[in-house]
mmCIF file of C-alpha atoms in Angstrom:
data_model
loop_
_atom_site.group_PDB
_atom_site.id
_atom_site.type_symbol
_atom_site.label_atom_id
_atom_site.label_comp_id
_atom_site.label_asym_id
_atom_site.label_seq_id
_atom_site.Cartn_x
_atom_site.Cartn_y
_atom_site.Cartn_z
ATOM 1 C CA UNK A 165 72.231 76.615 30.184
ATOM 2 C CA UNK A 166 69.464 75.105 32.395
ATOM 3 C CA UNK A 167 67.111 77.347 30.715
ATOM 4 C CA UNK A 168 68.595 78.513 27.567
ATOM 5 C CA UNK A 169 65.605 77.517 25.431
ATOM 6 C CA UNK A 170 63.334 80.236 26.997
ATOM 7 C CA UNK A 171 65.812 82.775 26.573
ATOM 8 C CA UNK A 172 66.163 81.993 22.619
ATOM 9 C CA UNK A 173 62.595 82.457 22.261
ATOM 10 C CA UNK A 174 62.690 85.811 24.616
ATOM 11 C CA UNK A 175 65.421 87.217 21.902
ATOM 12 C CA UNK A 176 63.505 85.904 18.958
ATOM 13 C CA UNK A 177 60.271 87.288 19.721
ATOM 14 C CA UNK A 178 62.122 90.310 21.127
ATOM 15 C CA UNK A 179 63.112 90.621 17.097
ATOM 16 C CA UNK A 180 60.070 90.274 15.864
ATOM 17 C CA UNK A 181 58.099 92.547 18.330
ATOM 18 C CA UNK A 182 60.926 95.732 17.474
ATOM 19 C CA UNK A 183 59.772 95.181 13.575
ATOM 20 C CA UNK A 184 56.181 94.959 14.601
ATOM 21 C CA UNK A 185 55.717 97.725 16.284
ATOM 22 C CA UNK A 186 58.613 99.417 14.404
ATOM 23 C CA UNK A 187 56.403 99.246 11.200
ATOM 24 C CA UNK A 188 52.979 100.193 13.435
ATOM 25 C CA UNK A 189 54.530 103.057 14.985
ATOM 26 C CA UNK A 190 52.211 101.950 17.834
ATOM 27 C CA UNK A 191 53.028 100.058 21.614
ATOM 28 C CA UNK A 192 52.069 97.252 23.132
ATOM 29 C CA UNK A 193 48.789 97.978 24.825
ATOM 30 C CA UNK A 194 48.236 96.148 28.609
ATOM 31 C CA UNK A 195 45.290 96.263 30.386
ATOM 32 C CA UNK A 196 46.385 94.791 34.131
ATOM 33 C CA UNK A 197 43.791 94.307 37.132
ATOM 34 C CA UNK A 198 44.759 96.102 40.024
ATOM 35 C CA UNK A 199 43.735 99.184 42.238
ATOM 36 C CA UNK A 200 47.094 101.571 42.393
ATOM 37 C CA UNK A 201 48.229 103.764 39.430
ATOM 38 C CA UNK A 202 51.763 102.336 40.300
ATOM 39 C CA UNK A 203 51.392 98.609 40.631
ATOM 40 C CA UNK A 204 52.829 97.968 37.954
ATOM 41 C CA UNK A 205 55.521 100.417 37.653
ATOM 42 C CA UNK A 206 58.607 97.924 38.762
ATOM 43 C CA UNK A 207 57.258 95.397 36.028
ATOM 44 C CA UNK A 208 57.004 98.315 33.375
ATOM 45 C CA UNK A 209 60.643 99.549 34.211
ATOM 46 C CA UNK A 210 61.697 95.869 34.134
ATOM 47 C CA UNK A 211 60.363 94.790 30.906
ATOM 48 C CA UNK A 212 61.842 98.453 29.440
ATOM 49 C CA UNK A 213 65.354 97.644 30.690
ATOM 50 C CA UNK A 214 65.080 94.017 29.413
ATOM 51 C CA UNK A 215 63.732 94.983 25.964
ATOM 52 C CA UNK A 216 64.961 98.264 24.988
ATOM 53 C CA UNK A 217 62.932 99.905 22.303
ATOM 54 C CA UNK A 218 59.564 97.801 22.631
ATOM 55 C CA UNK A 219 57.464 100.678 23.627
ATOM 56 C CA UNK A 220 54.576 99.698 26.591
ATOM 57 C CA UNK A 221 51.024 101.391 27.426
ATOM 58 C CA UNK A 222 49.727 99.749 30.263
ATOM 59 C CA UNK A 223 46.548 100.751 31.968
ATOM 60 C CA UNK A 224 45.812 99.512 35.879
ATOM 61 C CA UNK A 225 42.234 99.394 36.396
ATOM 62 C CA UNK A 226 39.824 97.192 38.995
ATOM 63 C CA UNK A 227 39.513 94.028 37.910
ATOM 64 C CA UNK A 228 36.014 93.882 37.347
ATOM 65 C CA UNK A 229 36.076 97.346 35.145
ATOM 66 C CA UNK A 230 38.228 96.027 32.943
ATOM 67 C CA UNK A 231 36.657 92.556 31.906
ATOM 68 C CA UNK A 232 33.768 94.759 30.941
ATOM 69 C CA UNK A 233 35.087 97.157 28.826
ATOM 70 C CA UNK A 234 36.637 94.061 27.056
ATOM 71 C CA UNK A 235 33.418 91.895 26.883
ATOM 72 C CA UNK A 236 32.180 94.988 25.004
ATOM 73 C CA UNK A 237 34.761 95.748 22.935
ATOM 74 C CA UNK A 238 34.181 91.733 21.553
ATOM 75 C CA UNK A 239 30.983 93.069 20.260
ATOM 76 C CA UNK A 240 32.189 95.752 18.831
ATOM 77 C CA UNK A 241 34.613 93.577 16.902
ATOM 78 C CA UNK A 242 37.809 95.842 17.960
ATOM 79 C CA UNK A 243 40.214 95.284 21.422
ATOM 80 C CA UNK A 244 42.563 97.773 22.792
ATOM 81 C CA UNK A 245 44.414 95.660 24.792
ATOM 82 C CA UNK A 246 46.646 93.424 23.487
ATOM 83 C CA UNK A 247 47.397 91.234 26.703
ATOM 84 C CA UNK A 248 44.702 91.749 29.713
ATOM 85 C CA UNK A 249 46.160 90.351 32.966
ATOM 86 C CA UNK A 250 42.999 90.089 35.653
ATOM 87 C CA UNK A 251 41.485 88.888 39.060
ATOM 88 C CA UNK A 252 38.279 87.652 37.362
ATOM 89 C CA UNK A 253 39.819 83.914 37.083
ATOM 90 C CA UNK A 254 35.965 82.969 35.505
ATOM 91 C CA UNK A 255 36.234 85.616 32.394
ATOM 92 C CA UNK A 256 39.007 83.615 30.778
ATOM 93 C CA UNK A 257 37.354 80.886 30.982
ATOM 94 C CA UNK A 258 34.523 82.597 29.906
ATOM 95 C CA UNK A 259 36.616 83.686 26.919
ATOM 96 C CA UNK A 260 38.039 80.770 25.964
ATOM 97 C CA UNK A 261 34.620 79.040 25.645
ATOM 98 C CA UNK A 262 33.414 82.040 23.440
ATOM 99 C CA UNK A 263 36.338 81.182 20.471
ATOM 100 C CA UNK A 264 38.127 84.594 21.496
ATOM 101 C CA UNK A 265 41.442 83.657 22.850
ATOM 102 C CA UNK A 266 44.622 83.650 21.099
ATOM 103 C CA UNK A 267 46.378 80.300 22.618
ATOM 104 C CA UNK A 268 50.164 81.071 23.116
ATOM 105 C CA UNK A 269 52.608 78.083 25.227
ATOM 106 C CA UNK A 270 55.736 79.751 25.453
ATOM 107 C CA UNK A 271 59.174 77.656 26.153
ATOM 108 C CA UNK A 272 57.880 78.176 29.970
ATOM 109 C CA UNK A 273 54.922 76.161 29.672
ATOM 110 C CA UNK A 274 56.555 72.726 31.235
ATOM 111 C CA UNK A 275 57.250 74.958 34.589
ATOM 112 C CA UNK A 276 53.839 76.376 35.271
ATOM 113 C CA UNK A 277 52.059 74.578 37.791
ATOM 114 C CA UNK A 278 48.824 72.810 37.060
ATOM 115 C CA UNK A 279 45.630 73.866 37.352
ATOM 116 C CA UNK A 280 46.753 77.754 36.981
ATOM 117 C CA UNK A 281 46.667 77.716 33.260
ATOM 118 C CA UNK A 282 45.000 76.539 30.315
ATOM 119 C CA UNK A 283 46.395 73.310 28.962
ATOM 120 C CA UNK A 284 46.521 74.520 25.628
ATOM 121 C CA UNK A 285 47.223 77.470 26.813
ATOM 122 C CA UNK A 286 44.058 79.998 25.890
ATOM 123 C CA UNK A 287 45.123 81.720 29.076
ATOM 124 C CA UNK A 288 48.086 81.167 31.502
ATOM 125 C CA UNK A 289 48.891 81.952 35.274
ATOM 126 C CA UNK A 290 51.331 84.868 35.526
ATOM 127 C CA UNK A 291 51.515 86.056 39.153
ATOM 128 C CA UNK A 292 51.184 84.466 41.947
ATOM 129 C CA UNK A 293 48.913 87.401 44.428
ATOM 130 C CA UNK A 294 48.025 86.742 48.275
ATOM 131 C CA UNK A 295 46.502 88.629 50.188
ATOM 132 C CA UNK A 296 47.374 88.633 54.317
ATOM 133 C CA UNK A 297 46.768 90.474 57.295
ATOM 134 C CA UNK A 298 48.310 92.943 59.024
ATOM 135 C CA UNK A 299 49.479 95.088 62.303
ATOM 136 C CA UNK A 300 51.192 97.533 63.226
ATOM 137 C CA UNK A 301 54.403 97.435 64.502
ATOM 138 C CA UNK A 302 53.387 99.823 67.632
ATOM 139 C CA UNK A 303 50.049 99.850 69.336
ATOM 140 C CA UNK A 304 48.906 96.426 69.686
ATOM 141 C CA UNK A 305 49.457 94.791 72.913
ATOM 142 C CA UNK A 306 50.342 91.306 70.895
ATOM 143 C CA UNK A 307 50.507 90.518 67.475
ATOM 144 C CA UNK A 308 48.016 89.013 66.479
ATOM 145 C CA UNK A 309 47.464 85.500 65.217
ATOM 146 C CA UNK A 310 43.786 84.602 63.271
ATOM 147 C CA UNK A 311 40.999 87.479 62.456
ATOM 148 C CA UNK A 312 39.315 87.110 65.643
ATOM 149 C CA UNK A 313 42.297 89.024 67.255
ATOM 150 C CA UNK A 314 41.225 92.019 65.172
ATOM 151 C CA UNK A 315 37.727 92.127 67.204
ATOM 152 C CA UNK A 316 39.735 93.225 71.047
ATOM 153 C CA UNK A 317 39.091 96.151 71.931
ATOM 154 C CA UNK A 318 42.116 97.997 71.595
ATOM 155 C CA UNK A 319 41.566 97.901 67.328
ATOM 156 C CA UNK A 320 38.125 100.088 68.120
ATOM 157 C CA UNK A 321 38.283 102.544 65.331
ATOM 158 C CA UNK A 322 41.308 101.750 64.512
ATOM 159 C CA UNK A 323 41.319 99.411 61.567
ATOM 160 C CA UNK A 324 41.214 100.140 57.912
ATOM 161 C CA UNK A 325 39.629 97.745 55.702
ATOM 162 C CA UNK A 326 38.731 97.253 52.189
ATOM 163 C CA UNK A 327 35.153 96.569 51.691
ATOM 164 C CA UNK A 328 35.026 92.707 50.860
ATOM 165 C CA UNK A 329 31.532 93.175 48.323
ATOM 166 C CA UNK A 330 34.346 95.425 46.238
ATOM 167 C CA UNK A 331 36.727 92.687 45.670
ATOM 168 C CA UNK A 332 36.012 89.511 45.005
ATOM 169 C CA UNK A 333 39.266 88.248 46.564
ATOM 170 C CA UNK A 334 38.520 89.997 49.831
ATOM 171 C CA UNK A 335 34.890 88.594 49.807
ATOM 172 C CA UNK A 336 36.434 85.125 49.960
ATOM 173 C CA UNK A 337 38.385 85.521 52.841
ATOM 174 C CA UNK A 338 35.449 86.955 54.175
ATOM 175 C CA UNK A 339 33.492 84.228 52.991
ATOM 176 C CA UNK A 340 35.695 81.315 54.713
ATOM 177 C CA UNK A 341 35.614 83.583 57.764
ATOM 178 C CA UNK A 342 31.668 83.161 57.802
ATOM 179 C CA UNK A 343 32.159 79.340 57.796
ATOM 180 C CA UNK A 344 34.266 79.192 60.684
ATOM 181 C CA UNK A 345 33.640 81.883 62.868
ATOM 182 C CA UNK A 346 29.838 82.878 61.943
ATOM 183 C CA UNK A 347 27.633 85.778 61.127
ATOM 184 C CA UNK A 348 28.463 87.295 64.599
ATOM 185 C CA UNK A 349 32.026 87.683 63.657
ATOM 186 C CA UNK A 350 30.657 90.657 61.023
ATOM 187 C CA UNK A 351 28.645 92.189 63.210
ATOM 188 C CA UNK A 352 31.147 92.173 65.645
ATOM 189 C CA UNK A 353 33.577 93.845 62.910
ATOM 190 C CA UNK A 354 31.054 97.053 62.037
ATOM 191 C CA UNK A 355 30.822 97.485 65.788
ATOM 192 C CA UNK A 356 34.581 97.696 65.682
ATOM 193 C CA UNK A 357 33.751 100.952 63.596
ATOM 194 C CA UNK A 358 36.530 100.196 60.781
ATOM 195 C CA UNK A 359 37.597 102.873 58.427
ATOM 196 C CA UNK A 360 36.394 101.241 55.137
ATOM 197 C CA UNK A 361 38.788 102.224 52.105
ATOM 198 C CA UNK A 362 38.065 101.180 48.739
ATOM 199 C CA UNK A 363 40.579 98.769 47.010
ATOM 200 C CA UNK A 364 43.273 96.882 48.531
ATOM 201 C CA UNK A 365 46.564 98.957 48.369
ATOM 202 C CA UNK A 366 45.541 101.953 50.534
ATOM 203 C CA UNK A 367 44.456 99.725 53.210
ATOM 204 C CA UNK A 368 47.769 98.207 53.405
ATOM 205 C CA UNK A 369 49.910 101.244 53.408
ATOM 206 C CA UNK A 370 47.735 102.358 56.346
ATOM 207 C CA UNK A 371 48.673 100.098 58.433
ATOM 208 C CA UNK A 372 50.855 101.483 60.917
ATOM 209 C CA UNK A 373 50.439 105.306 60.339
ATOM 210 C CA UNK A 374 47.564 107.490 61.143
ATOM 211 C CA UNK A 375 46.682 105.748 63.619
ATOM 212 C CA UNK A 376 45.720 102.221 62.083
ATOM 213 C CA UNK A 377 46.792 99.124 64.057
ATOM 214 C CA UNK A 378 45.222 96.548 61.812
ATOM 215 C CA UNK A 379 43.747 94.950 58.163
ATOM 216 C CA UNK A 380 42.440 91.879 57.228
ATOM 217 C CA UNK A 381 43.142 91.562 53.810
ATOM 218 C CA UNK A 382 46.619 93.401 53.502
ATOM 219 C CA UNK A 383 49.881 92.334 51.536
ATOM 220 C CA UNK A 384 53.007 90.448 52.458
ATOM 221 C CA UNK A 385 55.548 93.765 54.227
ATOM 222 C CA UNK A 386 59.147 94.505 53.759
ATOM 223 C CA UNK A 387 61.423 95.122 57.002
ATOM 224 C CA UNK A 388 61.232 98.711 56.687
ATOM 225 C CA UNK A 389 57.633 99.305 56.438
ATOM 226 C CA UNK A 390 55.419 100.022 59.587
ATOM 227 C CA UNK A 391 53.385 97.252 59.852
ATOM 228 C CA UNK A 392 53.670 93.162 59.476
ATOM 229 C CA UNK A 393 51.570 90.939 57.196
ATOM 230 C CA UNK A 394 51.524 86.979 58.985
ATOM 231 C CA UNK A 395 50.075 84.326 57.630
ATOM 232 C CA UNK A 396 46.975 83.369 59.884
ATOM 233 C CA UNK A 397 47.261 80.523 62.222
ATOM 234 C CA UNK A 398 44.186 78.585 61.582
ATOM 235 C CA UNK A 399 42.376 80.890 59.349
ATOM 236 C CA UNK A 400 42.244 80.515 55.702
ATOM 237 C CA UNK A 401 44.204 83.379 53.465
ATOM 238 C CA UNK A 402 43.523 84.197 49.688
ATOM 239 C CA UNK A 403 46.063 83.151 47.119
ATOM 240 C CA UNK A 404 45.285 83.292 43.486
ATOM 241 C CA UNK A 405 47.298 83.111 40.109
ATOM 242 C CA UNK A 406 46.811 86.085 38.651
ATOM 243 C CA UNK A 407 45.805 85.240 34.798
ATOM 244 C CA UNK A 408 47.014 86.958 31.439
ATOM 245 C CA UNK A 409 46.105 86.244 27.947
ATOM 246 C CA UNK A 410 45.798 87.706 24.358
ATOM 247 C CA UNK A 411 43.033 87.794 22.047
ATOM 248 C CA UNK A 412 42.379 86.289 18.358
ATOM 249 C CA UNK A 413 41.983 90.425 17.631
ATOM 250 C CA UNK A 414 45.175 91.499 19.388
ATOM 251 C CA UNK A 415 46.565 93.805 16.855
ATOM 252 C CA UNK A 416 50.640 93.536 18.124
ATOM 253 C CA UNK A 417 50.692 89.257 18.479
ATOM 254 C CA UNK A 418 54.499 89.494 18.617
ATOM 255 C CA UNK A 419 54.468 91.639 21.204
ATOM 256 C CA UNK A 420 52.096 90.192 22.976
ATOM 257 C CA UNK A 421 54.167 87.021 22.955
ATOM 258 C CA UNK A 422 56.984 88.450 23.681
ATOM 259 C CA UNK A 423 55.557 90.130 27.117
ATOM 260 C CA UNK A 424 53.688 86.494 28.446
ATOM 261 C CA UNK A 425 56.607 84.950 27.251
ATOM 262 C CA UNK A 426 59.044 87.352 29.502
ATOM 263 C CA UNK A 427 56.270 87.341 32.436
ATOM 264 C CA UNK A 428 56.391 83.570 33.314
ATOM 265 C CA UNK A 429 60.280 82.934 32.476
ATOM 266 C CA UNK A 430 62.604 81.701 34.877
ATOM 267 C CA UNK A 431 64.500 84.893 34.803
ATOM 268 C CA UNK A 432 61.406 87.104 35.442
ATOM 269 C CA UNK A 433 59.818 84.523 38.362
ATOM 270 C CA UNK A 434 62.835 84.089 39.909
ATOM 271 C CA UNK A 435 63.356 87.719 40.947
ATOM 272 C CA UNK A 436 60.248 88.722 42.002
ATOM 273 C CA UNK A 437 60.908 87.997 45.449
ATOM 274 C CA UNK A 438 57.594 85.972 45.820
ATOM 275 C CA UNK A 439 55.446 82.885 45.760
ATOM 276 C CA UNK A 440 55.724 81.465 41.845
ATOM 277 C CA UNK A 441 53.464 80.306 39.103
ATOM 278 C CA UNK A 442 56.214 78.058 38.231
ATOM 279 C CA UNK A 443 57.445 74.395 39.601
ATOM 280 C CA UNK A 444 61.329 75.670 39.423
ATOM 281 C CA UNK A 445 61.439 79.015 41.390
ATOM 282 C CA UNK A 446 62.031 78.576 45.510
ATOM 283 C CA UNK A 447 59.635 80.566 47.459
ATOM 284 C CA UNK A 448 60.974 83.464 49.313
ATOM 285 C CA UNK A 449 63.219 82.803 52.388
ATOM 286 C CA UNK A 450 61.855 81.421 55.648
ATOM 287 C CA UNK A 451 58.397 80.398 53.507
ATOM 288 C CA UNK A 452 57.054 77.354 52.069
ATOM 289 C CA UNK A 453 55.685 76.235 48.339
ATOM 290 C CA UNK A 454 52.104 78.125 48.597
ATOM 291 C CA UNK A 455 50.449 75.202 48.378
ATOM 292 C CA UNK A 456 52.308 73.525 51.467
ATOM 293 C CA UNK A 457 49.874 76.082 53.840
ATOM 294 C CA UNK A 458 46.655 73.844 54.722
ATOM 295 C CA UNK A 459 44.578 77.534 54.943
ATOM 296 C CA UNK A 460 45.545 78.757 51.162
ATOM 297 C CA UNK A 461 44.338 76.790 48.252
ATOM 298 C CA UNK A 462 44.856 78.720 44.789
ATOM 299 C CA UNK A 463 42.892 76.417 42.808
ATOM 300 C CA UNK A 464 39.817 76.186 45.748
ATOM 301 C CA UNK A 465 39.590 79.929 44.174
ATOM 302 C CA UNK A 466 39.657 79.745 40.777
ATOM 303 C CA UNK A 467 36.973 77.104 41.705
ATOM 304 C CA UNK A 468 34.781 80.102 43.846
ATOM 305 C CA UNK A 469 35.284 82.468 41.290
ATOM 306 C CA UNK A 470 32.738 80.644 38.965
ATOM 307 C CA UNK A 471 30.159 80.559 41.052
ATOM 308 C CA UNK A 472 28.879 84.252 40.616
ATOM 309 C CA UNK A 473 25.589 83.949 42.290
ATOM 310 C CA UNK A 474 27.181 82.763 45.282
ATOM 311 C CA UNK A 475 28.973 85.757 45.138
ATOM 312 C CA UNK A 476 26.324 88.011 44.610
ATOM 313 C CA UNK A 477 24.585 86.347 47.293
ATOM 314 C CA UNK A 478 27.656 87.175 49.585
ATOM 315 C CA UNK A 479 27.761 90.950 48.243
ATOM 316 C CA UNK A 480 24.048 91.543 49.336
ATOM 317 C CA UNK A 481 24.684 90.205 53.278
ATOM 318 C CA UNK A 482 28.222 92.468 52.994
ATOM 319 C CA UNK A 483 26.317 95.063 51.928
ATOM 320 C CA UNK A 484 23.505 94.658 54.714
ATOM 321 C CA UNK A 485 26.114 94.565 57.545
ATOM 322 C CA UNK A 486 28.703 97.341 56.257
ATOM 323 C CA UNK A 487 26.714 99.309 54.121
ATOM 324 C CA UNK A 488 27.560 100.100 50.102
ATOM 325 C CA UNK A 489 30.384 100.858 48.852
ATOM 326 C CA UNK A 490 31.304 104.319 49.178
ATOM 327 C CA UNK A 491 33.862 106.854 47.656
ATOM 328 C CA UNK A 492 35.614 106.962 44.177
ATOM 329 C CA UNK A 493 37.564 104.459 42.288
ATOM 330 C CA UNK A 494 40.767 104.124 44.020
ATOM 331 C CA UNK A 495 42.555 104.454 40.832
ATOM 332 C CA UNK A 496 41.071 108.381 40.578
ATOM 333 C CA UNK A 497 41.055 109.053 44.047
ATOM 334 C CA UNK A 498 43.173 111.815 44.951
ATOM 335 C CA UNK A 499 43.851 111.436 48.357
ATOM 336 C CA UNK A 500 44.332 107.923 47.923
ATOM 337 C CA UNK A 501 46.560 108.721 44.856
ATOM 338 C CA UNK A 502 48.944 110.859 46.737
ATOM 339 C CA UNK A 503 49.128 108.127 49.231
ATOM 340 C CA UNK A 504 50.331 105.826 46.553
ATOM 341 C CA UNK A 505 53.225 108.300 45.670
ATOM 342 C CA UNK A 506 54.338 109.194 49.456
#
């Protein structure tokens, strides 16, 4: 069996997590970057089905929140989380410089591509997240090819967008989208009079009801949905492996294992029904290896992310143009919550 090896170490550690927590009477705790209180619901019911009886708390949560709340929780010499999965490529390595990191290389270690994990692996690549834009299926008079298509007139109040200087992934498109098209392009967006909406879920479900033909920073579609993410012509598009790792005070190790272990095996990659963190798992039908597009560049990302006064230099001028960030946390939002649950 091509890869039998990873599935002996899924059913050993699968052993030794049951006794672990067994014996705790406690779950594994996950603390996972994202702004939707469902996001993670398919993985949860996954991992449940795969692993009867290995009992999961997982808490969504921006980014950006959540590498806080660890950072102090170091200091305090006590972590809730026993596996954080997050945006903030820079923290981990941030982490791993500060001693904290619990290095795990599961049997899957050979397949993950280089550059999105440590080699040691302090910290390892688990998902690989793009973000693209999109239209609506009715309204627009073309589809539309790069972001300058988003400036005709016909999107004029009707485009929902999250703000880029609350999300560092969105900044960066909207970064590379300063290098090539200029600061006119932004002023020429706020004059579209966009509908700004924080995080990046709501946007996207938007698209292509009430009214909203159009979003910069949106997700890949399925057929039956109203609108159609593309990836851009010329322009460049975000792509990012999304990083996980447990700590040196992780309280449920086995566990912990056990659930990095599961998230970068064949058998979990391989039906996601997406770009891969891993050498062996064909992207989805009709695309190509993620890093066979000339305008996506996972690593050029991971390489942004640790420059943080660029990107507070980049928040300031987003904040100048668009104004701050307004509205609650997506994630306690209830408008945006019941949206989620439609």
């Amino acid at each position: 069996m091509r890869h039998g090896n990873e599935s002996l170490e899924l059913d050993h550690l699968y052993q030794l997590a049951r006794q672990e927590l067994s014996e705790a009477n406690e779950k594994l705790v996950v603390w996972a970057g994202g702004d939707a209180p469902n996001q993670q619901d398919a993985l949860i019911a996954k991992f449940s089905e795969r692993f009867p009886g290995i009992p999961v708390e997982l808490t969504v949560d921006l980014s950006k929140y959540h590498d806080l709340a660890v950072y102090q929780q170091l200091l305090d010499g006590y972590l809730t989380p026993d596996v954080v999965m997050l945006q903030t490529m820079n923290d981990f390595e941030d982490w791993q410089a500060m001693g904290v990191l619990e290095p795990f290389k599961p049997e899957s270690f050979p397949h993950l591509k280089q550059g999105y994990s440590d080699p040691d692996g302090a910290f390892l690549g688990v998902f690989m997240f793009t973000f693209l834009p999109q239209y609506a299926k009715e309204g627009p008079s073309a589809p539309p090819k790069n972001f300058p298509d988003f400036l005709k007139p016909e999107y004029q109040g009707r485009l929902a967008l999250t703000p880029p200087h609350d999300d560092d992934a969105v900044m960066y498109v909207y970064d590379h989208i300063l290098q090539k098209h200029g600061d006119g392009f932004l002023t020429q967006l706020a004059a579209q009079s966009p509908a700004f909406v924080r995080g990046t879920a709501a946007p996207a479900l938007l698209v292509g009801q009430e009214g909203v033909w159009g979003n910069l920073t949106g997700y890949p579609t399925y057929p039956e949905q109203p609108s159609i993410g593309f990836i851009p012509e010329d322009d460049v598009f975000v792509s990012w492996p999304q990083r996980a790792a447990m700590f040196k005070l992780t309280r449920h190790k086995a566990a912990a294992r056990l659930w990095l272990a599961y998230l970068t095996s064949h058998e979990h990659q391989s039906g996601r029904g997406s770009w891969s963190v891993r050498d062996d798992v064909e992207p989805p039908e009709g695309l190509q290896e993620i890093e066979a597009y000339p305008n996506t560049n996972p690593l050029d990302f991971i390489s942004w992310m640790r420059d943080r006064r660029h990107i507070h230099d980049l928040r300031v001028k987003m904040e100048t143009v668009f104004g701050p960030v307004r509205g609650q946390s997506p994630l306690t939002d209830q408008a945006l919550i019941k949206l989620f649950y439609r």
